[in-house]
Short mmCIF file of C-alpha atoms in Angstrom, two decimals:
data_model
loop_
_atom_site.label_atom_id
_atom_site.label_comp_id
_atom_site.label_asym_id
_atom_site.label_seq_id
_atom_site.Cartn_x
_atom_site.Cartn_y
_atom_site.Cartn_z
CA MET A 1 22.65 25.08 -15.41
CA GLN A 2 21.98 21.44 -14.59
CA THR A 3 19.46 19.94 -12.19
CA PHE A 4 20.29 17.01 -9.90
CA LYS A 5 17.22 15.22 -8.57
CA PHE A 6 17.29 12.97 -5.49
CA ARG A 7 14.65 11.04 -3.59
CA LEU A 8 13.94 12.14 -0.01
CA ALA A 9 13.00 9.80 2.84
CA PRO A 10 11.29 12.06 5.41
CA SER A 11 10.02 10.77 8.74
CA LYS A 12 6.31 10.91 9.59
CA SER A 13 6.68 14.23 11.44
CA GLN A 14 8.77 15.67 8.61
CA ARG A 15 6.13 14.66 6.07
CA THR A 16 3.60 16.58 8.15
CA LYS A 17 5.84 19.66 8.10
CA LEU A 18 6.42 19.37 4.35
CA LEU A 19 2.70 19.08 3.68
CA GLN A 20 2.04 22.03 5.97
CA ALA A 21 4.64 24.08 4.08
CA LEU A 22 2.94 23.20 0.78
CA GLU A 23 -0.47 24.26 2.05
CA LEU A 24 0.85 27.55 3.42
CA CYS A 25 2.63 28.25 0.13
CA ARG A 26 -0.62 27.49 -1.69
CA TRP A 27 -2.42 29.98 0.56
CA VAL A 28 0.17 32.67 -0.22
CA PHE A 29 -0.09 31.89 -3.95
CA ASN A 30 -3.87 32.29 -3.94
CA GLU A 31 -3.74 35.41 -1.75
CA THR A 32 -1.11 37.00 -4.02
CA LEU A 33 -3.15 36.20 -7.11
CA ALA A 34 -6.35 37.52 -5.51
CA THR A 35 -4.62 40.76 -4.47
CA ARG A 36 -3.29 41.43 -7.97
CA LYS A 37 -6.59 40.48 -9.59
CA LYS A 38 -8.62 42.66 -7.23
CA ALA A 39 -6.28 45.67 -7.63
CA TRP A 40 -6.68 45.59 -11.39
CA GLU A 41 -10.44 44.97 -11.45
CA GLN A 42 -11.27 47.67 -8.89
CA GLU A 43 -8.56 50.30 -9.38
CA LYS A 44 -6.95 49.41 -12.73
CA LYS A 45 -3.70 49.24 -10.79
CA SER A 46 -0.84 46.84 -11.53
CA ILE A 47 0.71 45.18 -8.49
CA THR A 48 4.35 44.17 -8.88
CA ARG A 49 6.23 41.27 -7.34
CA PHE A 50 7.91 43.62 -4.86
CA ASP A 51 4.53 45.03 -3.80
CA THR A 52 3.24 41.56 -2.94
CA ILE A 53 6.46 40.64 -1.10
CA LYS A 54 5.95 43.73 1.08
CA LEU A 55 2.52 42.35 2.03
CA LEU A 56 4.00 39.17 3.54
CA PRO A 57 4.58 40.71 7.04
CA ILE A 58 0.93 41.85 7.08
CA TRP A 59 -0.27 38.38 6.11
CA LYS A 60 1.97 36.83 8.77
CA ALA A 61 0.32 39.03 11.42
CA GLU A 62 -3.11 37.85 10.24
CA LYS A 63 -2.01 34.22 9.80
CA PRO A 64 0.77 33.44 12.35
CA GLU A 65 1.34 29.91 11.01
CA LEU A 66 3.05 31.44 7.97
CA SER A 67 6.09 31.87 10.21
CA LEU A 68 6.50 28.08 10.02
CA VAL A 69 7.76 28.50 6.46
CA TYR A 70 11.17 29.99 5.62
CA SER A 71 10.70 33.63 4.61
CA GLN A 72 12.48 33.37 1.24
CA VAL A 73 10.31 30.39 0.30
CA LEU A 74 7.23 32.60 0.69
CA GLN A 75 8.90 35.32 -1.36
CA GLU A 76 9.55 32.77 -4.08
CA VAL A 77 5.80 32.04 -4.18
CA CYS A 78 5.19 35.72 -5.02
CA THR A 79 7.77 35.37 -7.78
CA ARG A 80 5.85 32.38 -9.20
CA VAL A 81 2.68 34.43 -9.44
CA ASP A 82 4.60 37.22 -11.16
CA LEU A 83 6.07 34.75 -13.68
CA ALA A 84 2.57 33.38 -14.34
CA PHE A 85 1.36 36.89 -15.18
CA GLN A 86 4.40 37.55 -17.40
CA SER A 87 3.64 34.38 -19.36
CA TYR A 88 -0.03 35.38 -19.61
CA PHE A 89 0.80 38.85 -20.98
CA ARG A 90 3.26 37.33 -23.45
CA ARG A 91 0.57 34.98 -24.79
CA VAL A 92 -1.90 37.87 -25.07
CA LYS A 93 0.68 39.90 -27.01
CA GLU A 94 1.28 36.95 -29.33
CA HIS A 95 -2.52 36.62 -29.84
CA ALA A 96 -2.46 33.02 -28.65
CA GLU A 97 -5.68 31.05 -29.03
CA LYS A 98 -5.82 30.48 -25.26
CA ALA A 99 -4.01 33.13 -23.23
CA GLY A 100 -4.57 31.23 -19.97
CA TYR A 101 -5.13 33.73 -17.15
CA PRO A 102 -3.38 32.55 -13.93
CA ARG A 103 -5.68 30.30 -11.90
CA PHE A 104 -6.13 29.73 -8.19
CA LYS A 105 -4.69 26.51 -6.79
CA GLY A 106 -7.14 24.09 -5.20
CA TYR A 107 -6.33 21.64 -2.43
CA GLY A 108 -3.68 19.17 -3.57
CA ARG A 109 -2.85 21.22 -6.67
CA TYR A 110 0.30 22.84 -5.30
CA ASN A 111 3.19 20.38 -5.26
CA SER A 112 6.50 22.19 -4.80
CA PHE A 113 8.26 25.04 -3.07
CA THR A 114 11.68 26.60 -3.63
CA TYR A 115 14.61 27.69 -1.48
CA PRO A 116 16.51 30.41 -3.43
CA GLN A 117 20.19 29.94 -2.53
CA THR A 118 19.77 30.01 1.26
CA GLY A 119 17.79 28.14 3.91
CA PHE A 120 19.21 24.70 3.15
CA GLU A 121 22.44 22.78 3.58
CA LEU A 122 23.52 19.45 2.12
CA LEU A 123 24.98 17.25 4.85
CA GLU A 124 26.86 13.96 4.55
CA ASN A 125 23.78 11.85 5.22
CA GLY A 126 20.94 14.29 4.91
CA LEU A 127 19.51 17.59 3.75
CA MET A 128 18.94 20.36 6.29
CA LEU A 129 15.89 22.47 5.46
CA SER A 130 15.09 25.59 7.42
CA LYS A 131 11.89 25.24 9.51
CA ILE A 132 11.71 21.50 8.69
CA GLY A 133 14.93 19.86 9.86
CA ALA A 134 17.45 17.32 8.55
CA ILE A 135 15.81 14.92 6.07
CA LYS A 136 17.41 11.72 4.86
CA ILE A 137 18.35 12.01 1.17
CA ILE A 138 19.10 9.15 -1.21
CA GLN A 139 22.06 10.66 -3.06
CA HIS A 140 22.72 8.14 -5.82
CA ARG A 141 25.32 10.28 -7.61
CA PRO A 142 27.61 13.19 -6.72
CA ILE A 143 26.44 16.73 -7.33
CA GLU A 144 28.63 18.56 -9.81
CA GLY A 145 29.08 22.21 -8.96
CA ARG A 146 28.01 21.47 -5.40
CA HIS A 147 29.35 24.82 -4.21
CA ARG A 148 27.43 26.63 -6.94
CA VAL A 149 23.89 25.53 -6.11
CA LYS A 150 21.53 28.29 -7.19
CA THR A 151 18.16 26.96 -6.03
CA LEU A 152 16.67 23.96 -4.27
CA ASN A 153 13.20 22.84 -5.30
CA ILE A 154 11.30 20.44 -3.01
CA GLN A 155 8.73 18.45 -4.98
CA ARG A 156 5.94 16.00 -4.18
CA ASP A 157 4.70 13.64 -6.89
CA ALA A 158 1.22 12.21 -7.42
CA VAL A 159 1.83 9.18 -5.18
CA GLY A 160 3.28 11.16 -2.27
CA ASN A 161 7.02 10.71 -2.86
CA TRP A 162 9.29 13.67 -2.09
CA TYR A 163 12.28 14.84 -4.13
CA ALA A 164 15.01 17.45 -3.83
CA CYS A 165 16.09 19.16 -7.07
CA PHE A 166 19.35 21.10 -6.98
CA ALA A 167 19.91 23.61 -9.81
CA CYS A 168 23.68 24.03 -10.18
CA GLU A 169 26.12 25.85 -12.40
CA VAL A 170 28.40 23.26 -13.99
CA GLU A 171 30.93 23.14 -16.78
CA PRO A 172 29.76 21.41 -20.01
CA ARG A 173 31.48 18.17 -20.98
CA ALA A 174 32.35 17.42 -24.60
CA LEU A 175 31.58 13.92 -25.90
CA PRO A 176 34.10 11.96 -28.05
CA PHE A 177 32.73 13.07 -31.43
CA ASN A 178 33.64 16.67 -30.61
CA GLN A 179 37.28 15.70 -30.82
CA ARG A 180 36.95 15.17 -34.57
CA SER A 181 37.69 17.99 -37.01
CA SER A 182 34.19 18.23 -38.53
CA PRO A 183 30.98 16.82 -37.07
CA VAL A 184 28.99 17.49 -40.27
CA ASP A 185 29.66 14.47 -42.45
CA ASP A 186 29.27 10.78 -41.66
CA LEU A 187 28.26 11.86 -38.12
CA ALA A 188 25.07 13.54 -39.38
CA VAL A 189 21.79 11.62 -39.14
CA GLY A 190 18.15 12.26 -39.99
CA ILE A 191 15.46 10.64 -37.84
CA ASP A 192 11.88 9.91 -38.89
CA MET A 193 9.44 9.40 -36.02
CA GLY A 194 6.58 6.95 -36.42
CA LEU A 195 4.14 4.58 -34.75
CA ALA A 196 4.84 1.22 -36.38
CA THR A 197 8.54 1.93 -35.76
CA PHE A 198 9.32 4.53 -33.11
CA ALA A 199 12.32 5.98 -34.97
CA THR A 200 14.06 5.23 -38.26
CA LEU A 201 17.56 6.62 -38.76
CA SER A 202 18.93 7.60 -42.16
CA ASN A 203 21.70 5.00 -41.80
CA GLY A 204 19.09 2.22 -41.77
CA VAL A 205 18.93 1.65 -38.00
CA SER A 206 15.41 1.41 -36.58
CA VAL A 207 14.10 1.64 -33.02
CA ASP A 208 11.03 -0.37 -32.02
CA ASN A 209 8.07 1.42 -30.49
CA PRO A 210 7.98 0.41 -26.78
CA ARG A 211 4.25 1.26 -26.38
CA PHE A 212 4.47 1.67 -22.60
CA PHE A 213 0.88 2.86 -22.15
CA ARG A 214 -0.58 0.16 -24.41
CA ARG A 215 1.26 -2.54 -22.43
CA ALA A 216 -0.16 -1.23 -19.13
CA GLU A 217 -3.61 -0.41 -20.47
CA TYR A 218 -5.31 -3.58 -19.21
CA GLU A 219 -3.87 -3.17 -15.70
CA LEU A 220 -4.87 0.50 -15.67
CA GLY A 221 -8.41 -0.25 -16.86
CA ARG A 222 -8.88 -2.84 -14.14
CA ALA A 223 -7.66 -0.40 -11.47
CA GLN A 224 -9.99 2.31 -12.76
CA ARG A 225 -13.00 -0.03 -12.70
CA ARG A 226 -12.23 -0.94 -9.10
CA TYR A 227 -11.91 2.73 -8.18
CA SER A 228 -15.28 3.52 -9.77
CA LYS A 229 -16.88 1.03 -7.34
CA ASP A 230 -14.80 1.96 -4.30
CA LYS A 231 -13.56 5.57 -4.42
CA THR A 232 -11.10 5.38 -1.57
CA PRO A 233 -7.66 7.07 -1.43
CA LYS A 234 -6.05 3.61 -1.58
CA ARG A 235 -7.71 2.79 -4.91
CA ARG A 236 -6.84 6.23 -6.30
CA LYS A 237 -3.20 5.77 -5.32
CA VAL A 238 -3.07 2.47 -7.24
CA ILE A 239 -4.08 4.34 -10.41
CA ALA A 240 -1.52 7.08 -9.72
CA ASN A 241 1.21 4.45 -9.25
CA ILE A 242 0.42 2.87 -12.62
CA HIS A 243 0.54 6.24 -14.38
CA GLN A 244 3.81 7.09 -12.66
CA ARG A 245 5.34 3.75 -13.66
CA ILE A 246 4.37 4.38 -17.30
CA ALA A 247 5.83 7.89 -17.18
CA ASN A 248 9.05 6.66 -15.55
CA ARG A 249 9.55 3.95 -18.18
CA ARG A 250 8.89 6.40 -21.00
CA LYS A 251 11.31 8.94 -19.49
CA ASP A 252 14.00 6.29 -18.98
CA PHE A 253 13.62 5.15 -22.60
CA ALA A 254 13.89 8.72 -23.92
CA HIS A 255 16.95 9.48 -21.77
CA LYS A 256 18.81 6.36 -22.88
CA LEU A 257 17.97 6.75 -26.57
CA SER A 258 18.82 10.47 -26.61
CA HIS A 259 22.16 9.71 -24.91
CA GLU A 260 22.96 7.07 -27.54
CA LEU A 261 22.12 9.49 -30.36
CA VAL A 262 24.17 12.36 -28.97
CA SER A 263 27.10 10.03 -28.25
CA ALA A 264 27.11 8.61 -31.79
CA TYR A 265 26.23 11.60 -33.99
CA GLY A 266 27.50 15.17 -34.12
CA VAL A 267 24.51 16.55 -36.03
CA ILE A 268 20.97 15.23 -35.54
CA PHE A 269 17.86 16.23 -37.48
CA PHE A 270 14.21 15.65 -36.51
CA GLU A 271 10.99 16.72 -38.17
CA ASN A 272 9.30 19.76 -36.61
CA LEU A 273 6.04 17.88 -36.13
CA SER A 274 2.82 19.66 -35.14
CA ILE A 275 1.89 17.03 -32.58
CA LYS A 276 -1.03 19.08 -31.24
CA ASN A 277 -2.72 18.97 -34.64
CA MET A 278 -1.84 15.30 -35.13
CA MET A 279 -3.60 14.49 -31.84
CA LYS A 280 -6.86 15.67 -33.40
CA ASN A 281 -6.96 12.36 -35.27
CA HIS A 282 -8.92 10.39 -32.68
CA GLN A 283 -7.96 7.05 -34.21
CA LEU A 284 -4.25 7.71 -33.62
CA ALA A 285 -4.30 10.16 -30.69
CA LYS A 286 -3.70 7.57 -27.98
CA SER A 287 -0.80 5.97 -29.87
CA ILE A 288 0.76 9.37 -30.65
CA GLY A 289 0.53 10.39 -27.00
CA ASP A 290 2.02 7.08 -25.93
CA ALA A 291 4.97 7.50 -28.30
CA ALA A 292 5.90 10.89 -26.75
CA TRP A 293 8.06 12.00 -29.68
CA ARG A 294 8.44 15.53 -28.29
CA GLN A 295 10.04 14.17 -25.12
CA LEU A 296 12.80 12.46 -27.08
CA ILE A 297 13.38 15.57 -29.20
CA GLN A 298 13.65 17.83 -26.14
CA TYR A 299 16.05 15.49 -24.37
CA THR A 300 18.21 15.17 -27.50
CA GLN A 301 18.26 18.93 -28.02
CA TYR A 302 19.56 19.84 -24.59
CA LYS A 303 22.05 16.96 -24.49
CA ALA A 304 23.41 17.90 -27.93
CA GLU A 305 23.79 21.51 -26.83
CA TRP A 306 25.45 20.34 -23.62
CA ALA A 307 27.95 18.20 -25.57
CA GLY A 308 28.68 20.80 -28.22
CA GLY A 309 26.71 19.02 -30.96
CA VAL A 310 23.81 20.16 -33.13
CA CYS A 311 20.16 19.08 -33.02
CA GLU A 312 17.91 20.85 -35.49
CA LEU A 313 14.28 20.58 -36.59
CA VAL A 314 13.34 20.61 -40.28
CA ASP A 315 10.10 21.25 -42.13
CA PRO A 316 8.21 17.93 -42.30
CA ARG A 317 6.25 18.78 -45.46
CA GLY A 318 6.87 16.27 -48.22
CA THR A 319 9.50 14.20 -46.46
CA SER A 320 7.44 11.02 -46.86
CA GLN A 321 6.23 11.76 -50.40
CA ARG A 322 9.49 12.92 -51.98
CA CYS A 323 11.99 10.40 -53.36
CA SER A 324 15.33 10.61 -51.56
CA GLY A 325 17.12 9.49 -54.74
CA CYS A 326 15.82 11.90 -57.38
CA GLN A 327 13.45 14.24 -55.45
CA THR A 328 10.43 13.17 -57.49
CA VAL A 329 7.15 13.50 -55.56
CA VAL A 330 5.55 10.06 -55.21
CA GLN A 331 2.10 10.38 -53.65
CA LYS A 332 1.13 7.60 -51.22
CA ASP A 333 -1.24 7.33 -48.27
CA LEU A 334 -0.31 6.24 -44.76
CA SER A 335 -1.09 2.57 -45.41
CA VAL A 336 1.64 2.29 -48.06
CA ARG A 337 4.81 1.33 -46.16
CA VAL A 338 7.20 0.92 -49.12
CA HIS A 339 8.51 3.78 -51.26
CA GLU A 340 8.69 2.91 -55.00
CA CYS A 341 9.90 5.66 -57.31
CA PRO A 342 8.72 5.35 -60.94
CA SER A 343 11.41 7.80 -62.10
CA CYS A 344 14.66 6.37 -60.72
CA GLY A 345 13.42 2.93 -59.63
CA LEU A 346 14.40 3.39 -55.98
CA VAL A 347 12.61 0.94 -53.69
CA LEU A 348 13.05 1.13 -49.92
CA ASP A 349 11.13 1.40 -46.68
CA ARG A 350 8.90 4.47 -46.48
CA ASP A 351 10.33 5.60 -43.12
CA LEU A 352 13.92 5.17 -44.28
CA ASN A 353 13.17 7.27 -47.35
CA ALA A 354 11.72 9.98 -45.09
CA SER A 355 14.74 9.93 -42.77
CA LEU A 356 17.10 10.38 -45.76
CA ASN A 357 15.05 13.39 -46.85
CA ILE A 358 15.17 14.79 -43.30
CA GLU A 359 18.95 14.45 -43.25
CA ALA A 360 19.28 16.14 -46.65
CA LEU A 361 17.04 19.05 -45.60
CA GLY A 362 18.95 19.45 -42.36
CA LEU A 363 22.37 19.49 -44.03
CA GLU A 364 21.06 21.97 -46.59
CA SER A 365 19.82 24.27 -43.80
CA LEU A 366 23.32 24.21 -42.27
CA GLY A 367 24.90 25.09 -45.58
CA ALA A 368 26.42 21.64 -46.09
CA PRO A 369 26.03 19.56 -49.29
CA ALA A 370 22.63 17.93 -49.32
CA PHE A 371 23.88 14.42 -50.04
CA ARG A 372 26.92 13.26 -48.09
CA ARG A 373 26.21 9.66 -47.24
CA GLY A 374 28.12 7.21 -49.40
CA GLU A 375 29.43 9.90 -51.78
#
């Protein structure tokens, strides 16, 4: 499955219809959640997804405007509530710290609705949506598997832009390295994530930290101060635009870097970092959040799987303290940026030493010799 996302350019009347559809879907979501919650609290009775779908005709009789939304879109809302409960019960079973009971959606907190297979049609210059009409779509690339579109998700972002997301069944494409006989060798790489340097590869290549949030922090602070004095929708939208621009730049950076990694290496290893715990360090939390290491790892994982490569996570314990040359543990705090081994005399950058250890651990986990580079 692959998703193709395109910007929509609805007219003023179409925007009104889209917003109306969102609000009606929000109403159905809250009503479905309330019905299931009430049935359990009062009768200890579990309401299924099919039970709530059967209630839709009754709700339509009470609230005629629901007929302005395509019927299967409303059914999909009931499915969302059911999925929220399934996730909740799974977290309870796993004894998660916060199970997170499904919550009601307030105004402006419901931002998408889904057409499951029917109710839409992609035209040459537009997108036909049932109950809404033909909307202009900015199709900047062809849709692969166009005749195998499974769902269409209509989304609204924080600044009011609309997008169409097509989930399609497509055939995976192998990248050039898959044509070689064995990807586990000189095409394997370990990557150490950091703050001074965003990523250090075991072959010595380093990637600078772009610090997108830090670079926009002054502009964002000024916009927030203005909003605190004049809390109008216009001022709020300025703040939302800045946040969106930061997120877009970060996403673009992660996509490009992950594509370069998957194109160049058959086997990629990252540390399995506990970022949630690392964020508890209030001195580094903002910089760690700005780096968004997990985003790069996720993008690399699905692209490697798509291309037939391997992207694995290894245990991060000791990767910075252990010597990559002789495996002696050399204790050093975070301020020490150079690794100096008293046993074998190896001197190199701390992050490079860690990336070599990550590569060795990864190769060992795959059953390959631990040291392949240069031997």
